[in-house]
Amino acid sequence: MPLFGKSKYSENAEIREVEKRVAKEARTDQKSLDSAISDFSKAEDAHTKSIKAIDDARHALDKAVKKEHQAALALDDAKHKHDVAVTEGHNAEKTMQMKQDHANRLEQGLDQKRQRLEDMREQKSHKDHQRESQLSEMHAREAAAAEARASISEPQSPTTATIGDKGTAQAPATAPSGVKA
């Protein structure tokens, strides 16, 4: 008997080992699920940042285009400024396209991780159900075996002699030969 209350494991060593293995598998599955949730959260954060970066790039593009128009108005001095603004516009466009491509890749990764997370949740649920069924079956078999052992160990009284009505000893009642009791 444990020192500090009743143990949560069975007293049968074989079942106790299976219960410990099942508990360890459940902990491992939970750790894997927690890791997948963490990866999903990180991917989601990266995706959110990339969307903000796209917005910033879009604002930079708008600003570059506006600067291009202002440079065109000041034609004396504007040729040089105009070329610079056009270059900035192209760079901003390339940057926006790169960030858009990056965001698309991150979104695909996020979708894959979301699907993996759902698959892992389903697998864990299925495994939990299997483990629970296995433990229930083992406990039912153990209870049936204990009941069978208890019924075998009870003494059978039909073989003892009894005292008859007139105080004489009588042999136990037996079935006629050839007839099974």
Short mmCIF file of N, CA and C in Angstrom, two decimals:
data_model
loop_
_atom_site.label_atom_id
_atom_site.label_comp_id
_atom_site.label_asym_id
_atom_site.label_seq_id
_atom_site.Cartn_x
_atom_site.Cartn_y
_atom_site.Cartn_z
N MET A 1 0.85 -1.18 0.00
CA MET A 1 0.00 0.00 0.00
C MET A 1 0.89 1.24 0.00
N PRO A 2 0.60 2.23 -0.84
CA PRO A 2 1.42 3.43 -0.90
C PRO A 2 1.36 4.20 0.43
N LEU A 3 2.40 4.96 0.68
CA LEU A 3 2.47 5.73 1.92
C LEU A 3 1.47 6.88 1.95
N PHE A 4 1.23 7.49 0.83
CA PHE A 4 0.41 8.71 0.81
C PHE A 4 -0.88 8.49 0.03
N GLY A 5 -1.73 7.65 0.47
CA GLY A 5 -3.04 7.44 -0.15
C GLY A 5 -2.99 6.34 -1.19
N LYS A 6 -4.07 6.20 -1.90
CA LYS A 6 -4.22 5.13 -2.87
C LYS A 6 -3.50 5.50 -4.17
N SER A 7 -2.81 4.53 -4.76
CA SER A 7 -2.11 4.74 -6.02
C SER A 7 -3.13 4.81 -7.15
N LYS A 8 -2.84 5.61 -8.17
CA LYS A 8 -3.76 5.69 -9.29
C LYS A 8 -3.55 4.54 -10.27
N TYR A 9 -2.53 3.72 -10.04
CA TYR A 9 -2.25 2.59 -10.91
C TYR A 9 -2.81 1.30 -10.31
N SER A 10 -3.04 0.33 -11.18
CA SER A 10 -3.57 -0.97 -10.77
C SER A 10 -2.55 -1.71 -9.93
N GLU A 11 -3.02 -2.65 -9.13
CA GLU A 11 -2.12 -3.45 -8.31
C GLU A 11 -1.50 -4.57 -9.13
N ASN A 12 -2.06 -4.91 -10.25
CA ASN A 12 -1.51 -5.92 -11.13
C ASN A 12 -0.31 -5.32 -11.85
N ALA A 13 0.85 -5.94 -11.74
CA ALA A 13 2.10 -5.38 -12.29
C ALA A 13 2.02 -5.24 -13.81
N GLU A 14 1.45 -6.20 -14.47
CA GLU A 14 1.37 -6.14 -15.92
C GLU A 14 0.48 -4.98 -16.37
N ILE A 15 -0.65 -4.85 -15.74
CA ILE A 15 -1.57 -3.75 -16.07
C ILE A 15 -0.94 -2.42 -15.68
N ARG A 16 -0.26 -2.40 -14.54
CA ARG A 16 0.39 -1.16 -14.09
C ARG A 16 1.42 -0.70 -15.14
N GLU A 17 2.17 -1.63 -15.71
CA GLU A 17 3.16 -1.27 -16.74
C GLU A 17 2.46 -0.71 -17.97
N VAL A 18 1.37 -1.34 -18.38
CA VAL A 18 0.62 -0.85 -19.54
C VAL A 18 0.04 0.53 -19.23
N GLU A 19 -0.48 0.70 -18.02
CA GLU A 19 -1.03 2.01 -17.65
C GLU A 19 0.05 3.09 -17.67
N LYS A 20 1.23 2.74 -17.19
CA LYS A 20 2.34 3.71 -17.20
C LYS A 20 2.74 4.04 -18.64
N ARG A 21 2.80 3.00 -19.49
CA ARG A 21 3.16 3.23 -20.89
C ARG A 21 2.10 4.11 -21.57
N VAL A 22 0.85 3.83 -21.30
CA VAL A 22 -0.24 4.61 -21.88
C VAL A 22 -0.16 6.06 -21.39
N ALA A 23 0.11 6.25 -20.12
CA ALA A 23 0.23 7.61 -19.58
C ALA A 23 1.40 8.34 -20.23
N LYS A 24 2.51 7.62 -20.44
CA LYS A 24 3.68 8.24 -21.08
C LYS A 24 3.35 8.61 -22.52
N GLU A 25 2.66 7.74 -23.24
CA GLU A 25 2.26 8.05 -24.61
C GLU A 25 1.35 9.26 -24.64
N ALA A 26 0.44 9.35 -23.70
CA ALA A 26 -0.47 10.51 -23.64
C ALA A 26 0.33 11.79 -23.40
N ARG A 27 1.32 11.72 -22.50
CA ARG A 27 2.15 12.92 -22.25
C ARG A 27 2.94 13.29 -23.51
N THR A 28 3.48 12.29 -24.20
CA THR A 28 4.24 12.55 -25.42
C THR A 28 3.34 13.18 -26.48
N ASP A 29 2.15 12.65 -26.65
CA ASP A 29 1.19 13.23 -27.60
C ASP A 29 0.86 14.66 -27.23
N GLN A 30 0.67 14.92 -25.94
CA GLN A 30 0.34 16.28 -25.50
C GLN A 30 1.50 17.23 -25.78
N LYS A 31 2.74 16.76 -25.56
CA LYS A 31 3.91 17.60 -25.85
C LYS A 31 3.98 17.90 -27.34
N SER A 32 3.73 16.90 -28.18
CA SER A 32 3.75 17.11 -29.62
C SER A 32 2.68 18.11 -30.03
N LEU A 33 1.50 17.98 -29.44
CA LEU A 33 0.42 18.91 -29.74
C LEU A 33 0.78 20.31 -29.29
N ASP A 34 1.36 20.45 -28.10
CA ASP A 34 1.78 21.76 -27.61
C ASP A 34 2.83 22.38 -28.54
N SER A 35 3.76 21.56 -29.03
CA SER A 35 4.79 22.04 -29.95
C SER A 35 4.16 22.51 -31.26
N ALA A 36 3.20 21.75 -31.77
CA ALA A 36 2.52 22.14 -33.01
C ALA A 36 1.74 23.43 -32.81
N ILE A 37 1.12 23.60 -31.66
CA ILE A 37 0.39 24.84 -31.37
C ILE A 37 1.36 26.00 -31.32
N SER A 38 2.52 25.80 -30.71
CA SER A 38 3.53 26.85 -30.63
C SER A 38 4.03 27.22 -32.03
N ASP A 39 4.33 26.20 -32.86
CA ASP A 39 4.76 26.46 -34.23
C ASP A 39 3.69 27.22 -35.01
N PHE A 40 2.45 26.81 -34.82
CA PHE A 40 1.34 27.48 -35.49
C PHE A 40 1.26 28.93 -35.06
N SER A 41 1.41 29.19 -33.78
CA SER A 41 1.34 30.56 -33.26
C SER A 41 2.46 31.41 -33.84
N LYS A 42 3.67 30.85 -33.91
CA LYS A 42 4.81 31.59 -34.48
C LYS A 42 4.57 31.88 -35.95
N ALA A 43 4.07 30.91 -36.68
CA ALA A 43 3.79 31.11 -38.10
C ALA A 43 2.71 32.17 -38.29
N GLU A 44 1.73 32.15 -37.42
CA GLU A 44 0.66 33.14 -37.49
C GLU A 44 1.21 34.54 -37.22
N ASP A 45 2.10 34.67 -36.24
CA ASP A 45 2.73 35.96 -35.95
C ASP A 45 3.55 36.45 -37.14
N ALA A 46 4.32 35.56 -37.75
CA ALA A 46 5.13 35.93 -38.91
C ALA A 46 4.23 36.37 -40.06
N HIS A 47 3.12 35.69 -40.23
CA HIS A 47 2.17 36.05 -41.29
C HIS A 47 1.59 37.43 -41.03
N THR A 48 1.23 37.72 -39.79
CA THR A 48 0.68 39.03 -39.44
C THR A 48 1.71 40.13 -39.70
N LYS A 49 2.96 39.87 -39.35
CA LYS A 49 4.02 40.86 -39.59
C LYS A 49 4.22 41.08 -41.09
N SER A 50 4.12 40.01 -41.87
CA SER A 50 4.31 40.17 -43.31
C SER A 50 3.18 40.99 -43.93
N ILE A 51 1.97 40.84 -43.41
CA ILE A 51 0.85 41.65 -43.91
C ILE A 51 1.09 43.12 -43.60
N LYS A 52 1.61 43.41 -42.41
CA LYS A 52 1.93 44.79 -42.05
C LYS A 52 3.04 45.32 -42.95
N ALA A 53 4.02 44.47 -43.24
CA ALA A 53 5.12 44.88 -44.12
C ALA A 53 4.60 45.19 -45.52
N ILE A 54 3.62 44.42 -45.99
CA ILE A 54 3.02 44.70 -47.30
C ILE A 54 2.34 46.06 -47.27
N ASP A 55 1.62 46.34 -46.22
CA ASP A 55 0.95 47.63 -46.09
C ASP A 55 1.97 48.77 -46.07
N ASP A 56 3.05 48.58 -45.32
CA ASP A 56 4.11 49.59 -45.28
C ASP A 56 4.72 49.79 -46.66
N ALA A 57 4.94 48.68 -47.37
CA ALA A 57 5.49 48.76 -48.72
C ALA A 57 4.53 49.48 -49.66
N ARG A 58 3.24 49.22 -49.49
CA ARG A 58 2.23 49.90 -50.31
C ARG A 58 2.25 51.41 -50.05
N HIS A 59 2.38 51.79 -48.78
CA HIS A 59 2.47 53.22 -48.44
C HIS A 59 3.75 53.82 -49.02
N ALA A 60 4.84 53.07 -48.97
CA ALA A 60 6.09 53.55 -49.55
C ALA A 60 5.95 53.74 -51.05
N LEU A 61 5.25 52.82 -51.70
CA LEU A 61 5.01 52.95 -53.14
C LEU A 61 4.17 54.19 -53.43
N ASP A 62 3.10 54.39 -52.68
CA ASP A 62 2.27 55.59 -52.87
C ASP A 62 3.09 56.86 -52.69
N LYS A 63 3.93 56.85 -51.69
CA LYS A 63 4.77 58.02 -51.41
C LYS A 63 5.75 58.26 -52.56
N ALA A 64 6.33 57.17 -53.09
CA ALA A 64 7.28 57.30 -54.20
C ALA A 64 6.59 57.84 -55.45
N VAL A 65 5.39 57.38 -55.72
CA VAL A 65 4.64 57.86 -56.89
C VAL A 65 4.31 59.34 -56.73
N LYS A 66 3.91 59.74 -55.53
CA LYS A 66 3.61 61.15 -55.27
C LYS A 66 4.85 62.01 -55.48
N LYS A 67 5.98 61.50 -55.01
CA LYS A 67 7.23 62.23 -55.17
C LYS A 67 7.59 62.34 -56.65
N GLU A 68 7.29 61.30 -57.41
CA GLU A 68 7.55 61.33 -58.85
C GLU A 68 6.76 62.45 -59.53
N HIS A 69 5.50 62.60 -59.15
CA HIS A 69 4.66 63.66 -59.74
C HIS A 69 5.16 65.06 -59.35
N GLN A 70 5.56 65.21 -58.12
CA GLN A 70 6.08 66.52 -57.69
C GLN A 70 7.36 66.87 -58.45
N ALA A 71 8.19 65.88 -58.68
CA ALA A 71 9.44 66.12 -59.40
C ALA A 71 9.18 66.52 -60.85
N ALA A 72 8.15 65.93 -61.45
CA ALA A 72 7.84 66.26 -62.84
C ALA A 72 7.39 67.72 -62.97
N LEU A 73 6.74 68.28 -61.93
CA LEU A 73 6.27 69.66 -61.98
C LEU A 73 7.43 70.66 -61.93
N ALA A 74 8.45 70.33 -61.21
CA ALA A 74 9.59 71.25 -61.09
C ALA A 74 10.63 70.86 -62.13
N LEU A 75 10.38 71.16 -63.38
CA LEU A 75 11.17 70.64 -64.49
C LEU A 75 12.60 71.18 -64.55
N ASP A 76 12.89 72.47 -64.07
CA ASP A 76 14.26 73.01 -64.16
C ASP A 76 15.23 72.07 -63.49
N ASP A 77 14.89 71.79 -62.35
CA ASP A 77 15.77 71.06 -61.45
C ASP A 77 15.31 69.61 -61.32
N ALA A 78 14.23 69.30 -62.02
CA ALA A 78 13.50 68.07 -61.73
C ALA A 78 14.04 66.84 -62.43
N LYS A 79 14.84 66.98 -63.44
CA LYS A 79 15.28 65.79 -64.16
C LYS A 79 15.98 64.81 -63.21
N HIS A 80 16.89 65.34 -62.46
CA HIS A 80 17.62 64.46 -61.54
C HIS A 80 16.68 63.88 -60.46
N LYS A 81 15.85 64.78 -59.89
CA LYS A 81 14.92 64.32 -58.84
C LYS A 81 13.92 63.30 -59.41
N HIS A 82 13.52 63.54 -60.66
CA HIS A 82 12.56 62.64 -61.29
C HIS A 82 13.15 61.24 -61.45
N ASP A 83 14.38 61.16 -61.90
CA ASP A 83 15.03 59.86 -62.07
C ASP A 83 15.16 59.12 -60.74
N VAL A 84 15.51 59.89 -59.69
CA VAL A 84 15.64 59.29 -58.36
C VAL A 84 14.29 58.73 -57.90
N ALA A 85 13.24 59.53 -58.12
CA ALA A 85 11.91 59.10 -57.68
C ALA A 85 11.44 57.86 -58.45
N VAL A 86 11.73 57.82 -59.75
CA VAL A 86 11.35 56.66 -60.55
C VAL A 86 12.07 55.41 -60.03
N THR A 87 13.34 55.57 -59.73
CA THR A 87 14.12 54.44 -59.20
C THR A 87 13.54 53.97 -57.87
N GLU A 88 13.20 54.92 -57.01
CA GLU A 88 12.60 54.56 -55.72
C GLU A 88 11.27 53.84 -55.92
N GLY A 89 10.52 54.31 -56.92
CA GLY A 89 9.24 53.66 -57.22
C GLY A 89 9.44 52.22 -57.65
N HIS A 90 10.41 51.99 -58.52
CA HIS A 90 10.68 50.62 -58.97
C HIS A 90 11.16 49.75 -57.81
N ASN A 91 12.04 50.34 -57.00
CA ASN A 91 12.53 49.58 -55.84
C ASN A 91 11.39 49.25 -54.87
N ALA A 92 10.53 50.24 -54.65
CA ALA A 92 9.39 50.01 -53.75
C ALA A 92 8.46 48.95 -54.32
N GLU A 93 8.29 48.99 -55.65
CA GLU A 93 7.43 47.99 -56.30
C GLU A 93 8.04 46.59 -56.17
N LYS A 94 9.36 46.51 -56.38
CA LYS A 94 10.04 45.22 -56.23
C LYS A 94 9.95 44.74 -54.78
N THR A 95 10.15 45.68 -53.86
CA THR A 95 10.07 45.32 -52.44
C THR A 95 8.67 44.84 -52.10
N MET A 96 7.67 45.56 -52.60
CA MET A 96 6.29 45.14 -52.32
C MET A 96 6.03 43.75 -52.91
N GLN A 97 6.52 43.51 -54.13
CA GLN A 97 6.31 42.20 -54.76
C GLN A 97 7.02 41.10 -53.97
N MET A 98 8.25 41.40 -53.53
CA MET A 98 8.99 40.41 -52.73
C MET A 98 8.25 40.12 -51.43
N LYS A 99 7.75 41.17 -50.80
CA LYS A 99 7.03 40.99 -49.54
C LYS A 99 5.72 40.25 -49.78
N GLN A 100 5.07 40.53 -50.91
CA GLN A 100 3.83 39.82 -51.24
C GLN A 100 4.12 38.33 -51.46
N ASP A 101 5.20 38.06 -52.19
CA ASP A 101 5.59 36.65 -52.41
C ASP A 101 5.90 35.97 -51.08
N HIS A 102 6.62 36.68 -50.22
CA HIS A 102 6.96 36.14 -48.90
C HIS A 102 5.69 35.88 -48.09
N ALA A 103 4.77 36.83 -48.13
CA ALA A 103 3.51 36.65 -47.40
C ALA A 103 2.73 35.46 -47.94
N ASN A 104 2.75 35.28 -49.25
CA ASN A 104 2.05 34.13 -49.84
C ASN A 104 2.68 32.81 -49.39
N ARG A 105 4.02 32.77 -49.35
CA ARG A 105 4.69 31.56 -48.88
C ARG A 105 4.36 31.30 -47.41
N LEU A 106 4.37 32.37 -46.61
CA LEU A 106 4.03 32.21 -45.20
C LEU A 106 2.59 31.74 -45.02
N GLU A 107 1.71 32.26 -45.85
CA GLU A 107 0.30 31.85 -45.75
C GLU A 107 0.14 30.37 -46.11
N GLN A 108 0.88 29.93 -47.12
CA GLN A 108 0.83 28.50 -47.47
C GLN A 108 1.37 27.65 -46.32
N GLY A 109 2.48 28.11 -45.73
CA GLY A 109 3.03 27.40 -44.58
C GLY A 109 2.06 27.37 -43.42
N LEU A 110 1.37 28.49 -43.22
CA LEU A 110 0.38 28.58 -42.15
C LEU A 110 -0.76 27.59 -42.41
N ASP A 111 -1.20 27.52 -43.65
CA ASP A 111 -2.27 26.57 -43.99
C ASP A 111 -1.81 25.13 -43.75
N GLN A 112 -0.57 24.83 -44.13
CA GLN A 112 -0.05 23.48 -43.91
C GLN A 112 0.04 23.18 -42.42
N LYS A 113 0.52 24.13 -41.65
CA LYS A 113 0.63 23.92 -40.20
C LYS A 113 -0.76 23.78 -39.58
N ARG A 114 -1.73 24.56 -40.07
CA ARG A 114 -3.09 24.46 -39.56
C ARG A 114 -3.64 23.06 -39.83
N GLN A 115 -3.39 22.56 -41.05
CA GLN A 115 -3.86 21.22 -41.39
C GLN A 115 -3.16 20.17 -40.54
N ARG A 116 -1.85 20.34 -40.36
CA ARG A 116 -1.08 19.39 -39.53
C ARG A 116 -1.60 19.41 -38.10
N LEU A 117 -1.91 20.61 -37.60
CA LEU A 117 -2.43 20.73 -36.25
C LEU A 117 -3.77 20.01 -36.12
N GLU A 118 -4.64 20.20 -37.09
CA GLU A 118 -5.93 19.51 -37.07
C GLU A 118 -5.74 18.00 -37.14
N ASP A 119 -4.81 17.56 -38.02
CA ASP A 119 -4.54 16.12 -38.12
C ASP A 119 -4.02 15.57 -36.80
N MET A 120 -3.12 16.31 -36.16
CA MET A 120 -2.56 15.86 -34.88
C MET A 120 -3.65 15.81 -33.81
N ARG A 121 -4.56 16.80 -33.82
CA ARG A 121 -5.65 16.78 -32.84
C ARG A 121 -6.53 15.55 -33.05
N GLU A 122 -6.83 15.26 -34.32
CA GLU A 122 -7.65 14.08 -34.61
C GLU A 122 -6.93 12.80 -34.20
N GLN A 123 -5.62 12.72 -34.52
CA GLN A 123 -4.85 11.54 -34.15
C GLN A 123 -4.81 11.37 -32.64
N LYS A 124 -4.60 12.46 -31.93
CA LYS A 124 -4.53 12.38 -30.47
C LYS A 124 -5.87 11.92 -29.91
N SER A 125 -6.96 12.48 -30.44
CA SER A 125 -8.28 12.08 -29.97
C SER A 125 -8.50 10.59 -30.23
N HIS A 126 -8.12 10.14 -31.42
CA HIS A 126 -8.27 8.72 -31.76
C HIS A 126 -7.42 7.85 -30.84
N LYS A 127 -6.17 8.24 -30.63
CA LYS A 127 -5.28 7.46 -29.76
C LYS A 127 -5.80 7.45 -28.32
N ASP A 128 -6.29 8.60 -27.85
CA ASP A 128 -6.85 8.65 -26.49
C ASP A 128 -8.02 7.67 -26.37
N HIS A 129 -8.87 7.66 -27.39
CA HIS A 129 -10.02 6.74 -27.38
C HIS A 129 -9.53 5.29 -27.38
N GLN A 130 -8.53 4.98 -28.20
CA GLN A 130 -7.99 3.61 -28.23
C GLN A 130 -7.40 3.22 -26.88
N ARG A 131 -6.64 4.13 -26.28
CA ARG A 131 -6.04 3.83 -24.99
C ARG A 131 -7.13 3.60 -23.94
N GLU A 132 -8.14 4.44 -23.96
CA GLU A 132 -9.23 4.32 -22.98
C GLU A 132 -9.94 2.98 -23.16
N SER A 133 -10.18 2.59 -24.42
CA SER A 133 -10.82 1.31 -24.70
C SER A 133 -9.95 0.15 -24.23
N GLN A 134 -8.66 0.25 -24.50
CA GLN A 134 -7.72 -0.80 -24.09
C GLN A 134 -7.71 -0.94 -22.57
N LEU A 135 -7.65 0.18 -21.87
CA LEU A 135 -7.64 0.13 -20.41
C LEU A 135 -8.96 -0.44 -19.88
N SER A 136 -10.08 -0.04 -20.48
CA SER A 136 -11.38 -0.56 -20.03
C SER A 136 -11.44 -2.07 -20.22
N GLU A 137 -10.96 -2.55 -21.37
CA GLU A 137 -10.96 -3.99 -21.61
C GLU A 137 -10.08 -4.71 -20.61
N MET A 138 -8.90 -4.15 -20.34
CA MET A 138 -7.98 -4.79 -19.39
C MET A 138 -8.59 -4.84 -18.00
N HIS A 139 -9.23 -3.74 -17.59
CA HIS A 139 -9.85 -3.72 -16.27
C HIS A 139 -11.02 -4.71 -16.20
N ALA A 140 -11.77 -4.83 -17.29
CA ALA A 140 -12.88 -5.78 -17.31
C ALA A 140 -12.36 -7.21 -17.23
N ARG A 141 -11.28 -7.51 -17.97
CA ARG A 141 -10.69 -8.85 -17.89
C ARG A 141 -10.15 -9.12 -16.49
N GLU A 142 -9.53 -8.13 -15.91
CA GLU A 142 -8.97 -8.29 -14.55
C GLU A 142 -10.10 -8.54 -13.55
N ALA A 143 -11.21 -7.80 -13.69
CA ALA A 143 -12.35 -7.99 -12.78
C ALA A 143 -12.95 -9.39 -12.97
N ALA A 144 -13.04 -9.85 -14.22
CA ALA A 144 -13.59 -11.18 -14.48
C ALA A 144 -12.67 -12.26 -13.91
N ALA A 145 -11.36 -12.06 -14.05
CA ALA A 145 -10.41 -13.03 -13.51
C ALA A 145 -10.48 -13.05 -11.99
N ALA A 146 -10.61 -11.89 -11.37
CA ALA A 146 -10.71 -11.82 -9.91
C ALA A 146 -11.99 -12.50 -9.44
N GLU A 147 -13.07 -12.30 -10.18
CA GLU A 147 -14.35 -12.93 -9.82
C GLU A 147 -14.25 -14.45 -9.96
N ALA A 148 -13.56 -14.89 -11.01
CA ALA A 148 -13.39 -16.34 -11.21
C ALA A 148 -12.54 -16.93 -10.10
N ARG A 149 -11.47 -16.23 -9.71
CA ARG A 149 -10.63 -16.72 -8.61
C ARG A 149 -11.42 -16.76 -7.31
N ALA A 150 -12.28 -15.78 -7.09
CA ALA A 150 -13.07 -15.74 -5.86
C ALA A 150 -14.08 -16.89 -5.83
N SER A 151 -14.68 -17.20 -6.97
CA SER A 151 -15.66 -18.28 -6.99
C SER A 151 -15.00 -19.65 -6.84
N ILE A 152 -13.76 -19.78 -7.30
CA ILE A 152 -13.04 -21.04 -7.15
C ILE A 152 -12.62 -21.25 -5.70
N SER A 153 -12.24 -20.20 -5.02
CA SER A 153 -11.74 -20.33 -3.65
C SER A 153 -12.86 -20.54 -2.63
N GLU A 154 -14.14 -20.36 -2.99
CA GLU A 154 -15.23 -20.60 -2.05
C GLU A 154 -15.41 -22.11 -1.85
N PRO A 155 -15.57 -22.63 -0.60
CA PRO A 155 -15.71 -24.08 -0.36
C PRO A 155 -17.03 -24.59 -0.91
N GLN A 156 -17.00 -25.81 -1.42
CA GLN A 156 -18.19 -26.46 -1.96
C GLN A 156 -18.75 -27.37 -0.87
N SER A 157 -19.95 -27.15 -0.38
CA SER A 157 -20.51 -27.89 0.74
C SER A 157 -21.28 -29.15 0.38
N PRO A 158 -21.62 -29.49 -0.87
CA PRO A 158 -22.41 -30.69 -1.12
C PRO A 158 -21.69 -31.98 -0.77
N THR A 159 -20.40 -32.01 -0.54
CA THR A 159 -19.69 -33.26 -0.26
C THR A 159 -19.67 -33.60 1.22
N THR A 160 -20.15 -32.73 2.07
CA THR A 160 -20.14 -33.02 3.51
C THR A 160 -21.39 -33.78 3.90
N ALA A 161 -21.27 -34.59 4.92
CA ALA A 161 -22.41 -35.39 5.40
C ALA A 161 -23.35 -34.49 6.17
N THR A 162 -24.64 -34.84 6.16
CA THR A 162 -25.63 -34.06 6.89
C THR A 162 -26.33 -34.97 7.90
N ILE A 163 -26.93 -34.37 8.88
CA ILE A 163 -27.68 -35.11 9.90
C ILE A 163 -29.13 -35.17 9.44
N GLY A 164 -29.70 -36.38 9.40
CA GLY A 164 -31.06 -36.57 8.93
C GLY A 164 -32.09 -36.16 9.97
N ASP A 165 -33.38 -36.38 9.64
CA ASP A 165 -34.48 -36.01 10.53
C ASP A 165 -34.43 -36.81 11.84
N LYS A 166 -33.96 -38.02 11.78
CA LYS A 166 -33.99 -38.87 12.98
C LYS A 166 -32.66 -38.86 13.71
N GLY A 167 -31.76 -37.93 13.35
CA GLY A 167 -30.50 -37.81 14.07
C GLY A 167 -29.43 -38.74 13.55
N THR A 168 -29.64 -39.38 12.42
CA THR A 168 -28.62 -40.27 11.89
C THR A 168 -27.88 -39.55 10.78
N ALA A 169 -26.61 -39.92 10.64
CA ALA A 169 -25.80 -39.28 9.60
C ALA A 169 -26.21 -39.83 8.25
N GLN A 170 -26.29 -38.95 7.27
CA GLN A 170 -26.65 -39.37 5.93
C GLN A 170 -25.54 -38.93 4.97
N ALA A 171 -25.34 -39.69 3.93
CA ALA A 171 -24.35 -39.33 2.92
C ALA A 171 -24.89 -38.16 2.11
N PRO A 172 -24.01 -37.40 1.53
CA PRO A 172 -24.48 -36.28 0.72
C PRO A 172 -25.26 -36.78 -0.47
N ALA A 173 -26.17 -35.93 -0.91
CA ALA A 173 -27.00 -36.30 -2.04
C ALA A 173 -26.15 -36.25 -3.29
N THR A 174 -26.20 -37.33 -4.06
CA THR A 174 -25.44 -37.38 -5.31
C THR A 174 -26.39 -37.76 -6.41
N ALA A 175 -26.02 -37.40 -7.60
CA ALA A 175 -26.86 -37.73 -8.74
C ALA A 175 -26.67 -39.19 -9.08
N PRO A 176 -27.65 -39.84 -9.66
CA PRO A 176 -27.51 -41.23 -10.06
C PRO A 176 -26.35 -41.36 -11.04
N SER A 177 -25.71 -42.51 -11.05
CA SER A 177 -24.55 -42.68 -11.92
C SER A 177 -24.98 -42.54 -13.37
N GLY A 178 -24.07 -41.92 -14.13
CA GLY A 178 -24.37 -41.69 -15.54
C GLY A 178 -25.08 -40.37 -15.78
N VAL A 179 -25.54 -39.70 -14.74
CA VAL A 179 -26.23 -38.41 -14.91
C VAL A 179 -25.32 -37.33 -14.35
N LYS A 180 -25.09 -36.32 -15.12
CA LYS A 180 -24.22 -35.24 -14.66
C LYS A 180 -25.02 -34.27 -13.83
N ALA A 181 -24.39 -33.82 -12.73
CA ALA A 181 -25.08 -32.91 -11.83
C ALA A 181 -25.02 -31.51 -12.36
#
